[in-house]
Structures are given as C-alpha cells and as structure tokens.
Amino acid sequence: MADAFPDRTGAADRLRRCMTVLGHINEEEHDRMAAMLVAWVKAGRPLREEPYVAELFAEIVEDGRRTGELREDVIPQQVGNVLRDIYLGTLYRWFREAENEPEGRLEQELMQASELLLNGIATRPCPHPSPSDRTRRPPDPRSGTLWVEPRLRSSGDRAPLS
C-alpha cells in the first residue's frame, strides 16, 4: 500500500489515503470481508499476528517527522498502533452496525477518527510550549485544553507492537 503513494505526497495525505483505501475495500466487499473478519478474530490473529498495518502507518509517520510535516516529538510506532486501533475498532463497530444498516459509511467514519489524531500530531503555525515551559499542573479544565504529560524515551527504545 505504501508504494501506491508518490514521494511528493505528504505524510498526512498518505495516512488519509490508507484509511480511505481500507474503508473502501471493506465497504465494497462487505459480505466477504465480514466472513474474513470473523474468521480472523476467531483464530486469535489480532493477538498473535504481526501488526503490519501499524508498521506501515509508523513508516509514514516517520517520513512526516523527517520532513517536518508532523511533530518531531511523536513516537512513530505509537502513532502507528493508535491508527491501527482506530482502523480495527471502527471496523468492528461498523460491521456490527452494518447488519442493521448495510450501507454504513465506514470510509467516512475512518476519516473522521483519523482527523482527530492527525490534527493533534501535525505541526501548526502557532507555537507549542516547550517542555521547559510546561508545569506539572494541568491547565484549567474550563479552557478546553487537553493535557498530556510528555514521556521521554531514549533513541534505542521501541514501543511494543501488537
């Protein structure tokens, strides 16, 4: 799937395209994909299989970090896992709901969920506080600001993939 994207395409657009393709495939072949998903889950594959999709997402995120499109403080493997979780969680819910409404919009739901994440990892023109500017006290909850305590990692650490 990664080879389907020209080098001139940005990382965020490549991630969006991945989700679009995954959603489209599942929508087009709903009955076949439903049978495959049930068999895949019953065989325990989500727990034992290498997370290929997460690794693909992580490669794209690393490219985005390298080009400056995505924040340099994100951990590509972690973002890849989160995107895989978004895909699988949305897929599971969609198949369950599609029994009642088979014309459900998986592709649209995947894009909406992906945008939530991408808007949080993309660089922005507004300045971000540096780690030295942060205090251990979270901001006022009425401000609507989400507070996440940064976790420092050495360059040799790798996030566990599942």
Tab-separated table of N, CA and C in Angstrom:
chain	number	residue	atom	x	y	z
A	1	MET	N	0.823	-1.190	0.000
A	1	MET	CA	0.000	0.000	0.000
A	1	MET	C	0.865	1.250	0.000
A	2	ALA	N	2.000	1.242	0.708
A	2	ALA	CA	2.860	2.417	0.778
A	2	ALA	C	3.405	2.790	-0.589
A	3	ASP	N	3.633	1.799	-1.468
A	3	ASP	CA	4.175	2.075	-2.791
A	3	ASP	C	3.174	2.787	-3.685
A	4	ALA	N	1.926	2.835	-3.311
A	4	ALA	CA	0.892	3.476	-4.118
A	4	ALA	C	0.927	4.992	-3.990
A	5	PHE	N	1.791	5.520	-3.140
A	5	PHE	CA	1.827	6.948	-2.912
A	5	PHE	C	3.108	7.550	-3.468
A	6	PRO	N	2.993	8.552	-4.319
A	6	PRO	CA	4.198	9.199	-4.824
A	6	PRO	C	4.925	9.942	-3.705
A	7	ASP	N	6.243	10.125	-3.885
A	7	ASP	CA	7.051	10.778	-2.861
A	7	ASP	C	6.595	12.210	-2.579
A	8	ARG	N	5.990	12.849	-3.546
A	8	ARG	CA	5.590	14.241	-3.352
A	8	ARG	C	4.344	14.391	-2.469
A	9	THR	N	3.701	13.280	-2.151
A	9	THR	CA	2.517	13.314	-1.298
A	9	THR	C	2.962	13.394	0.158
A	10	GLY	N	2.338	14.276	0.923
A	10	GLY	CA	2.692	14.441	2.317
A	10	GLY	C	2.238	13.270	3.171
A	11	ALA	N	2.815	13.157	4.351
A	11	ALA	CA	2.517	12.046	5.254
A	11	ALA	C	1.051	12.033	5.670
A	12	ALA	N	0.503	13.176	6.023
A	12	ALA	CA	-0.900	13.215	6.448
A	12	ALA	C	-1.813	12.757	5.314
A	13	ASP	N	-1.522	13.190	4.096
A	13	ASP	CA	-2.326	12.756	2.957
A	13	ASP	C	-2.161	11.264	2.694
A	14	ARG	N	-0.968	10.733	2.890
A	14	ARG	CA	-0.744	9.295	2.705
A	14	ARG	C	-1.515	8.493	3.748
A	15	LEU	N	-1.536	8.979	5.003
A	15	LEU	CA	-2.295	8.295	6.050
A	15	LEU	C	-3.791	8.355	5.753
A	16	ARG	N	-4.254	9.516	5.296
A	16	ARG	CA	-5.661	9.630	4.917
A	16	ARG	C	-5.992	8.664	3.781
A	17	ARG	N	-5.111	8.571	2.816
A	17	ARG	CA	-5.339	7.682	1.670
A	17	ARG	C	-5.384	6.223	2.127
A	18	CYS	N	-4.521	5.837	3.053
A	18	CYS	CA	-4.556	4.470	3.597
A	18	CYS	C	-5.922	4.182	4.195
A	19	MET	N	-6.420	5.087	5.029
A	19	MET	CA	-7.719	4.872	5.666
A	19	MET	C	-8.835	4.837	4.621
A	20	THR	N	-8.740	5.681	3.611
A	20	THR	CA	-9.746	5.690	2.546
A	20	THR	C	-9.763	4.355	1.813
A	21	VAL	N	-8.586	3.846	1.471
A	21	VAL	CA	-8.494	2.573	0.753
A	21	VAL	C	-9.018	1.435	1.628
A	22	LEU	N	-8.611	1.400	2.891
A	22	LEU	CA	-9.079	0.348	3.797
A	22	LEU	C	-10.600	0.393	3.948
A	23	GLY	N	-11.142	1.587	4.107
A	23	GLY	CA	-12.588	1.723	4.229
A	23	GLY	C	-13.299	1.306	2.957
A	24	HIS	N	-12.782	1.729	1.818
A	24	HIS	CA	-13.399	1.413	0.531
A	24	HIS	C	-13.416	-0.096	0.275
A	25	ILE	N	-12.300	-0.750	0.530
A	25	ILE	CA	-12.216	-2.207	0.327
A	25	ILE	C	-13.269	-2.926	1.165
A	26	ASN	N	-13.384	-2.549	2.421
A	26	ASN	CA	-14.341	-3.206	3.314
A	26	ASN	C	-15.785	-2.905	2.924
A	27	GLU	N	-16.051	-1.691	2.473
A	27	GLU	CA	-17.402	-1.352	2.040
A	27	GLU	C	-17.780	-2.102	0.764
A	28	GLU	N	-16.854	-2.158	-0.185
A	28	GLU	CA	-17.133	-2.811	-1.480
A	28	GLU	C	-17.379	-4.304	-1.340
A	29	GLU	N	-16.652	-4.944	-0.454
A	29	GLU	CA	-16.730	-6.400	-0.288
A	29	GLU	C	-17.277	-6.752	1.093
A	30	HIS	N	-18.350	-6.090	1.479
A	30	HIS	CA	-18.858	-6.208	2.840
A	30	HIS	C	-19.049	-7.653	3.296
A	31	ASP	N	-19.782	-8.453	2.532
A	31	ASP	CA	-20.081	-9.825	2.970
A	31	ASP	C	-18.816	-10.667	3.074
A	32	ARG	N	-17.963	-10.570	2.076
A	32	ARG	CA	-16.714	-11.334	2.080
A	32	ARG	C	-15.806	-10.891	3.229
A	33	MET	N	-15.705	-9.570	3.423
A	33	MET	CA	-14.836	-9.050	4.484
A	33	MET	C	-15.398	-9.401	5.865
A	34	ALA	N	-16.717	-9.427	6.001
A	34	ALA	CA	-17.316	-9.798	7.286
A	34	ALA	C	-16.941	-11.229	7.648
A	35	ALA	N	-17.031	-12.130	6.664
A	35	ALA	CA	-16.661	-13.529	6.918
A	35	ALA	C	-15.176	-13.646	7.263
A	36	MET	N	-14.342	-12.905	6.544
A	36	MET	CA	-12.899	-12.947	6.814
A	36	MET	C	-12.578	-12.371	8.195
A	37	LEU	N	-13.266	-11.292	8.569
A	37	LEU	CA	-13.021	-10.669	9.872
A	37	LEU	C	-13.399	-11.618	11.007
A	38	VAL	N	-14.545	-12.257	10.893
A	38	VAL	CA	-14.982	-13.205	11.925
A	38	VAL	C	-13.977	-14.353	12.039
A	39	ALA	N	-13.549	-14.899	10.916
A	39	ALA	CA	-12.579	-15.997	10.938
A	39	ALA	C	-11.247	-15.538	11.527
A	40	TRP	N	-10.805	-14.337	11.174
A	40	TRP	CA	-9.541	-13.785	11.660
A	40	TRP	C	-9.579	-13.630	13.181
A	41	VAL	N	-10.704	-13.113	13.694
A	41	VAL	CA	-10.842	-12.915	15.140
A	41	VAL	C	-10.948	-14.259	15.852
A	42	LYS	N	-11.764	-15.184	15.329
A	42	LYS	CA	-11.927	-16.498	15.973
A	42	LYS	C	-10.615	-17.272	16.016
A	43	ALA	N	-9.755	-17.057	15.036
A	43	ALA	CA	-8.459	-17.727	15.007
A	43	ALA	C	-7.444	-17.068	15.951
A	44	GLY	N	-7.846	-15.977	16.590
A	44	GLY	CA	-6.950	-15.302	17.526
A	44	GLY	C	-5.869	-14.471	16.853
A	45	ARG	N	-6.021	-14.219	15.585
A	45	ARG	CA	-4.988	-13.498	14.841
A	45	ARG	C	-4.742	-12.065	15.315
A	46	PRO	N	-5.763	-11.333	15.770
A	46	PRO	CA	-5.470	-9.972	16.234
A	46	PRO	C	-4.443	-9.938	17.368
A	47	LEU	N	-4.380	-11.027	18.144
A	47	LEU	CA	-3.439	-11.069	19.267
A	47	LEU	C	-2.078	-11.618	18.886
A	48	ARG	N	-2.024	-12.480	17.873
A	48	ARG	CA	-0.759	-13.152	17.539
A	48	ARG	C	-0.083	-12.630	16.277
A	49	GLU	N	-0.821	-11.978	15.427
A	49	GLU	CA	-0.279	-11.555	14.140
A	49	GLU	C	0.592	-10.312	14.277
A	50	GLU	N	1.623	-10.235	13.458
A	50	GLU	CA	2.436	-9.019	13.407
A	50	GLU	C	1.554	-7.858	12.964
A	51	PRO	N	1.716	-6.704	13.547
A	51	PRO	CA	0.849	-5.561	13.221
A	51	PRO	C	1.319	-4.841	11.946
A	52	TYR	N	1.125	-5.494	10.809
A	52	TYR	CA	1.634	-4.956	9.547
A	52	TYR	C	1.093	-3.565	9.238
A	53	VAL	N	-0.178	-3.359	9.450
A	53	VAL	CA	-0.771	-2.062	9.149
A	53	VAL	C	-0.169	-0.997	10.060
A	54	ALA	N	0.039	-1.319	11.336
A	54	ALA	CA	0.645	-0.364	12.271
A	54	ALA	C	2.064	-0.009	11.832
A	55	GLU	N	2.797	-0.995	11.335
A	55	GLU	CA	4.159	-0.739	10.873
A	55	GLU	C	4.165	0.167	9.639
A	56	LEU	N	3.217	-0.045	8.736
A	56	LEU	CA	3.089	0.825	7.571
A	56	LEU	C	2.775	2.251	8.007
A	57	PHE	N	1.804	2.397	8.907
A	57	PHE	CA	1.470	3.726	9.416
A	57	PHE	C	2.684	4.379	10.075
A	58	ALA	N	3.438	3.609	10.860
A	58	ALA	CA	4.614	4.147	11.555
A	58	ALA	C	5.668	4.644	10.559
A	59	GLU	N	5.863	3.923	9.465
A	59	GLU	CA	6.813	4.367	8.433
A	59	GLU	C	6.394	5.707	7.843
A	60	ILE	N	5.112	5.858	7.591
A	60	ILE	CA	4.609	7.111	7.030
A	60	ILE	C	4.770	8.244	8.041
A	61	VAL	N	4.488	7.959	9.316
A	61	VAL	CA	4.653	8.970	10.365
A	61	VAL	C	6.127	9.378	10.471
A	62	GLU	N	7.027	8.416	10.401
A	62	GLU	CA	8.461	8.741	10.451
A	62	GLU	C	8.843	9.647	9.283
A	63	ASP	N	8.327	9.366	8.103
A	63	ASP	CA	8.581	10.245	6.948
A	63	ASP	C	8.087	11.657	7.243
A	64	GLY	N	6.898	11.770	7.829
A	64	GLY	CA	6.347	13.076	8.169
A	64	GLY	C	7.161	13.813	9.217
A	65	ARG	N	7.704	13.084	10.158
A	65	ARG	CA	8.604	13.700	11.155
A	65	ARG	C	9.854	14.226	10.480
A	66	ARG	N	10.409	13.406	9.614
A	66	ARG	CA	11.660	13.757	8.938
A	66	ARG	C	11.497	15.007	8.062
A	67	THR	N	10.351	15.148	7.410
A	67	THR	CA	10.123	16.303	6.540
A	67	THR	C	9.611	17.521	7.287
A	68	GLY	N	9.264	17.362	8.578
A	68	GLY	CA	8.767	18.481	9.364
A	68	GLY	C	7.263	18.673	9.277
A	69	GLU	N	6.591	17.794	8.572
A	69	GLU	CA	5.138	17.895	8.465
A	69	GLU	C	4.456	17.483	9.768
A	70	LEU	N	5.023	16.495	10.449
A	70	LEU	CA	4.484	16.026	11.718
A	70	LEU	C	5.452	16.393	12.834
A	71	ARG	N	4.912	16.570	14.019
A	71	ARG	CA	5.733	16.977	15.155
A	71	ARG	C	6.861	15.985	15.385
A	72	GLU	N	8.008	16.501	15.751
A	72	GLU	CA	9.171	15.640	15.976
A	72	GLU	C	9.117	14.873	17.286
A	73	ASP	N	8.223	15.264	18.195
A	73	ASP	CA	8.148	14.584	19.486
A	73	ASP	C	7.201	13.385	19.490
A	74	VAL	N	6.541	13.092	18.353
A	74	VAL	CA	5.677	11.915	18.316
A	74	VAL	C	6.517	10.658	18.121
A	75	ILE	N	6.030	9.567	18.635
A	75	ILE	CA	6.715	8.277	18.509
A	75	ILE	C	6.006	7.513	17.390
A	76	PRO	N	6.673	7.332	16.248
A	76	PRO	CA	6.010	6.724	15.094
A	76	PRO	C	5.333	5.389	15.384
A	77	GLN	N	5.971	4.519	16.140
A	77	GLN	CA	5.367	3.213	16.430
A	77	GLN	C	4.081	3.382	17.241
A	78	GLN	N	4.089	4.326	18.162
A	78	GLN	CA	2.909	4.567	18.981
A	78	GLN	C	1.762	5.110	18.119
A	79	VAL	N	2.069	6.057	17.244
A	79	VAL	CA	1.039	6.611	16.362
A	79	VAL	C	0.547	5.526	15.407
A	80	GLY	N	1.462	4.690	14.896
A	80	GLY	CA	1.057	3.585	14.033
A	80	GLY	C	0.099	2.646	14.735
A	81	ASN	N	0.383	2.337	15.990
A	81	ASN	CA	-0.519	1.478	16.771
A	81	ASN	C	-1.872	2.141	16.998
A	82	VAL	N	-1.870	3.434	17.280
A	82	VAL	CA	-3.127	4.148	17.500
A	82	VAL	C	-3.952	4.160	16.210
A	83	LEU	N	-3.306	4.395	15.074
A	83	LEU	CA	-4.032	4.374	13.798
A	83	LEU	C	-4.589	2.983	13.501
A	84	ARG	N	-3.820	1.946	13.828
A	84	ARG	CA	-4.315	0.571	13.656
A	84	ARG	C	-5.515	0.341	14.573
A	85	ASP	N	-5.427	0.829	15.805
A	85	ASP	CA	-6.537	0.701	16.742
A	85	ASP	C	-7.773	1.432	16.215
A	86	ILE	N	-7.571	2.615	15.647
A	86	ILE	CA	-8.684	3.356	15.053
A	86	ILE	C	-9.308	2.529	13.942
A	87	TYR	N	-8.470	1.981	13.071
A	87	TYR	CA	-8.975	1.179	11.957
A	87	TYR	C	-9.759	-0.037	12.450
A	88	LEU	N	-9.139	-0.842	13.310
A	88	LEU	CA	-9.795	-2.071	13.756
A	88	LEU	C	-11.031	-1.786	14.606
A	89	GLY	N	-10.949	-0.828	15.512
A	89	GLY	CA	-12.101	-0.501	16.345
A	89	GLY	C	-13.270	0.005	15.518
A	90	THR	N	-12.985	0.881	14.564
A	90	THR	CA	-14.033	1.398	13.686
A	90	THR	C	-14.594	0.279	12.820
A	91	LEU	N	-13.719	-0.590	12.327
A	91	LEU	CA	-14.143	-1.723	11.505
A	91	LEU	C	-15.072	-2.657	12.284
A	92	TYR	N	-14.691	-2.999	13.514
A	92	TYR	CA	-15.523	-3.882	14.334
A	92	TYR	C	-16.907	-3.271	14.572
A	93	ARG	N	-16.925	-1.992	14.954
A	93	ARG	CA	-18.212	-1.328	15.196
A	93	ARG	C	-19.044	-1.258	13.916
A	94	TRP	N	-18.390	-0.930	12.813
A	94	TRP	CA	-19.107	-0.787	11.547
A	94	TRP	C	-19.729	-2.104	11.109
A	95	PHE	N	-18.993	-3.204	11.216
A	95	PHE	CA	-19.565	-4.491	10.817
A	95	PHE	C	-20.754	-4.869	11.702
A	96	ARG	N	-20.661	-4.591	12.981
A	96	ARG	CA	-21.769	-4.893	13.890
A	96	ARG	C	-22.986	-4.044	13.530
A	97	GLU	N	-22.775	-2.753	13.274
A	97	GLU	CA	-23.881	-1.853	12.941
A	97	GLU	C	-24.382	-2.067	11.525
A	98	ALA	N	-23.529	-2.538	10.622
A	98	ALA	CA	-23.907	-2.714	9.217
A	98	ALA	C	-24.924	-3.832	9.041
A	99	GLU	N	-25.063	-4.716	10.027
A	99	GLU	CA	-26.090	-5.764	9.934
A	99	GLU	C	-27.473	-5.129	9.863
A	100	ASN	N	-27.668	-4.021	10.560
A	100	ASN	CA	-28.948	-3.310	10.553
A	100	ASN	C	-29.014	-2.284	9.425
A	101	GLU	N	-27.859	-1.704	9.095
A	101	GLU	CA	-27.793	-0.665	8.071
A	101	GLU	C	-26.594	-0.951	7.173
A	102	PRO	N	-26.747	-1.840	6.176
A	102	PRO	CA	-25.610	-2.287	5.376
A	102	PRO	C	-24.944	-1.198	4.540
A	103	GLU	N	-25.582	-0.095	4.347
A	103	GLU	CA	-24.986	0.986	3.566
A	103	GLU	C	-24.238	1.969	4.458
A	104	GLY	N	-23.746	1.492	5.593
A	104	GLY	CA	-22.998	2.351	6.504
A	104	GLY	C	-21.769	2.934	5.849
A	105	ARG	N	-21.257	4.019	6.377
A	105	ARG	CA	-20.134	4.732	5.786
A	105	ARG	C	-18.857	4.509	6.581
A	106	LEU	N	-18.256	3.354	6.414
A	106	LEU	CA	-17.007	3.039	7.099
A	106	LEU	C	-15.909	4.028	6.719
A	107	GLU	N	-15.775	4.288	5.448
A	107	GLU	CA	-14.735	5.198	4.968
A	107	GLU	C	-14.854	6.564	5.639
A	108	GLN	N	-16.069	7.082	5.744
A	108	GLN	CA	-16.297	8.376	6.375
A	108	GLN	C	-15.936	8.327	7.863
A	109	GLU	N	-16.334	7.270	8.551
A	109	GLU	CA	-16.012	7.148	9.974
A	109	GLU	C	-14.507	7.039	10.199
A	110	LEU	N	-13.815	6.287	9.326
A	110	LEU	CA	-12.356	6.168	9.450
A	110	LEU	C	-11.689	7.525	9.252
A	111	MET	N	-12.169	8.292	8.295
A	111	MET	CA	-11.581	9.606	8.047
A	111	MET	C	-11.818	10.547	9.220
A	112	GLN	N	-13.016	10.541	9.780
A	112	GLN	CA	-13.301	11.413	10.909
A	112	GLN	C	-12.432	11.061	12.114
A	113	ALA	N	-12.287	9.777	12.406
A	113	ALA	CA	-11.463	9.353	13.543
A	113	ALA	C	-9.996	9.669	13.284
A	114	SER	N	-9.545	9.463	12.058
A	114	SER	CA	-8.143	9.747	11.718
A	114	SER	C	-7.833	11.228	11.848
A	115	GLU	N	-8.775	12.065	11.449
A	115	GLU	CA	-8.568	13.514	11.543
A	115	GLU	C	-8.367	13.953	12.984
A	116	LEU	N	-9.069	13.316	13.912
A	116	LEU	CA	-8.875	13.651	15.322
A	116	LEU	C	-7.415	13.479	15.725
A	117	LEU	N	-6.818	12.381	15.277
A	117	LEU	CA	-5.419	12.121	15.603
A	117	LEU	C	-4.487	13.024	14.803
A	118	LEU	N	-4.709	13.116	13.500
A	118	LEU	CA	-3.805	13.897	12.650
A	118	LEU	C	-3.758	15.361	13.057
A	119	ASN	N	-4.876	15.903	13.483
A	119	ASN	CA	-4.867	17.304	13.926
A	119	ASN	C	-4.052	17.490	15.195
A	120	GLY	N	-3.843	16.418	15.935
A	120	GLY	CA	-3.038	16.504	17.147
A	120	GLY	C	-1.550	16.284	16.918
A	121	ILE	N	-1.167	15.650	15.781
A	121	ILE	CA	0.260	15.378	15.563
A	121	ILE	C	0.867	16.225	14.458
A	122	ALA	N	0.033	16.961	13.727
A	122	ALA	CA	0.554	17.804	12.660
A	122	ALA	C	1.179	19.056	13.256
A	123	THR	N	2.211	19.561	12.600
A	123	THR	CA	2.799	20.824	13.050
A	123	THR	C	1.800	21.923	12.739
A	124	ARG	N	1.860	22.972	13.522
A	124	ARG	CA	0.935	24.095	13.354
A	124	ARG	C	1.734	25.389	13.326
A	125	PRO	N	1.174	26.402	12.710
A	125	PRO	CA	1.870	27.687	12.706
A	125	PRO	C	1.932	28.337	14.086
A	126	CYS	N	1.004	27.990	14.990
A	126	CYS	CA	1.045	28.583	16.319
A	126	CYS	C	2.119	27.889	17.153
A	127	PRO	N	2.791	28.608	18.036
A	127	PRO	CA	3.867	27.998	18.822
A	127	PRO	C	3.337	27.012	19.858
A	128	HIS	N	4.078	25.930	20.045
A	128	HIS	CA	3.769	24.957	21.090
A	128	HIS	C	4.675	25.248	22.268
A	129	PRO	N	4.179	25.080	23.486
A	129	PRO	CA	5.064	25.296	24.627
A	129	PRO	C	6.184	24.267	24.633
A	130	SER	N	7.362	24.716	24.938
A	130	SER	CA	8.489	23.789	25.032
A	130	SER	C	8.381	23.042	26.356
A	131	PRO	N	9.071	21.892	26.486
A	131	PRO	CA	8.999	21.142	27.747
A	131	PRO	C	9.374	21.978	28.963
A	132	SER	N	10.282	22.943	28.793
A	132	SER	CA	10.690	23.765	29.938
A	132	SER	C	9.587	24.751	30.343
A	133	ASP	N	8.653	25.062	29.406
A	133	ASP	CA	7.551	25.968	29.712
A	133	ASP	C	6.412	25.275	30.435
A	134	ARG	N	6.382	23.958	30.399
A	134	ARG	CA	5.272	23.213	30.983
A	134	ARG	C	5.447	23.073	32.484
A	135	THR	N	4.338	23.102	33.159
A	135	THR	CA	4.361	22.837	34.595
A	135	THR	C	3.722	21.485	34.815
A	136	ARG	N	3.865	20.946	35.992
A	136	ARG	CA	3.261	19.650	36.285
A	136	ARG	C	1.769	19.796	36.544
A	137	ARG	N	1.303	21.037	36.700
A	137	ARG	CA	-0.115	21.263	36.953
A	137	ARG	C	-0.850	21.401	35.622
A	138	PRO	N	-1.906	20.623	35.393
A	138	PRO	CA	-2.654	20.740	34.144
A	138	PRO	C	-3.377	22.077	34.056
A	139	PRO	N	-3.726	22.499	32.843
A	139	PRO	CA	-4.438	23.763	32.700
A	139	PRO	C	-5.844	23.682	33.268
A	140	ASP	N	-6.451	24.830	33.409
A	140	ASP	CA	-7.828	24.914	33.901
A	140	ASP	C	-8.731	24.100	32.981
A	141	PRO	N	-9.534	23.172	33.512
A	141	PRO	CA	-10.381	22.330	32.666
A	141	PRO	C	-11.370	23.131	31.829
A	142	ARG	N	-11.715	24.328	32.289
A	142	ARG	CA	-12.660	25.151	31.519
A	142	ARG	C	-12.031	25.696	30.255
A	143	SER	N	-10.695	25.627	30.131
A	143	SER	CA	-10.029	26.167	28.950
A	143	SER	C	-10.198	25.263	27.731
A	144	GLY	N	-10.590	23.997	27.959
A	144	GLY	CA	-10.748	23.068	26.840
A	144	GLY	C	-9.438	22.477	26.360
A	145	THR	N	-8.336	22.774	27.038
A	145	THR	CA	-7.030	22.267	26.644
A	145	THR	C	-6.815	20.886	27.224
A	146	LEU	N	-6.378	19.983	26.387
A	146	LEU	CA	-6.086	18.621	26.827
A	146	LEU	C	-4.636	18.576	27.284
A	147	TRP	N	-4.373	18.018	28.436
A	147	TRP	CA	-3.024	17.955	28.992
A	147	TRP	C	-2.516	16.532	28.945
A	148	VAL	N	-1.370	16.337	28.336
A	148	VAL	CA	-0.735	15.028	28.297
A	148	VAL	C	0.679	15.204	28.793
A	149	GLU	N	1.032	14.494	29.837
A	149	GLU	CA	2.380	14.555	30.391
A	149	GLU	C	3.341	13.906	29.403
A	150	PRO	N	4.361	14.619	28.921
A	150	PRO	CA	5.274	14.014	27.958
A	150	PRO	C	6.097	12.906	28.605
A	151	ARG	N	6.389	11.879	27.827
A	151	ARG	CA	7.206	10.767	28.306
A	151	ARG	C	8.484	10.760	27.490
A	152	LEU	N	9.595	10.864	28.159
A	152	LEU	CA	10.868	10.877	27.474
A	152	LEU	C	11.322	9.455	27.197
A	153	ARG	N	11.893	9.242	26.021
A	153	ARG	CA	12.359	7.915	25.621
A	153	ARG	C	13.760	8.067	25.070
A	154	SER	N	14.561	7.069	25.278
A	154	SER	CA	15.872	7.084	24.655
A	154	SER	C	15.712	6.665	23.207
A	155	SER	N	16.655	7.017	22.356
A	155	SER	CA	16.538	6.735	20.928
A	155	SER	C	16.513	5.238	20.645
A	156	GLY	N	17.021	4.415	21.539
A	156	GLY	CA	17.037	2.971	21.313
A	156	GLY	C	15.763	2.258	21.707
A	157	ASP	N	14.875	2.978	22.457
A	157	ASP	CA	13.622	2.349	22.870
A	157	ASP	C	12.703	2.130	21.691
A	158	ARG	N	12.006	1.034	21.703
A	158	ARG	CA	10.985	0.777	20.688
A	158	ARG	C	9.710	0.433	21.430
A	159	ALA	N	8.635	1.023	20.977
A	159	ALA	CA	7.343	0.727	21.591
A	159	ALA	C	6.955	-0.699	21.221
A	160	PRO	N	6.348	-1.422	22.138
A	160	PRO	CA	5.901	-2.779	21.802
A	160	PRO	C	4.815	-2.708	20.747
A	161	LEU	N	4.898	-3.580	19.768
A	161	LEU	CA	3.897	-3.631	18.712
A	161	LEU	C	2.974	-4.802	18.973
A	162	SER	N	1.688	-4.557	18.798
A	162	SER	CA	0.727	-5.645	18.982
A	162	SER	C	-0.261	-5.658	17.863
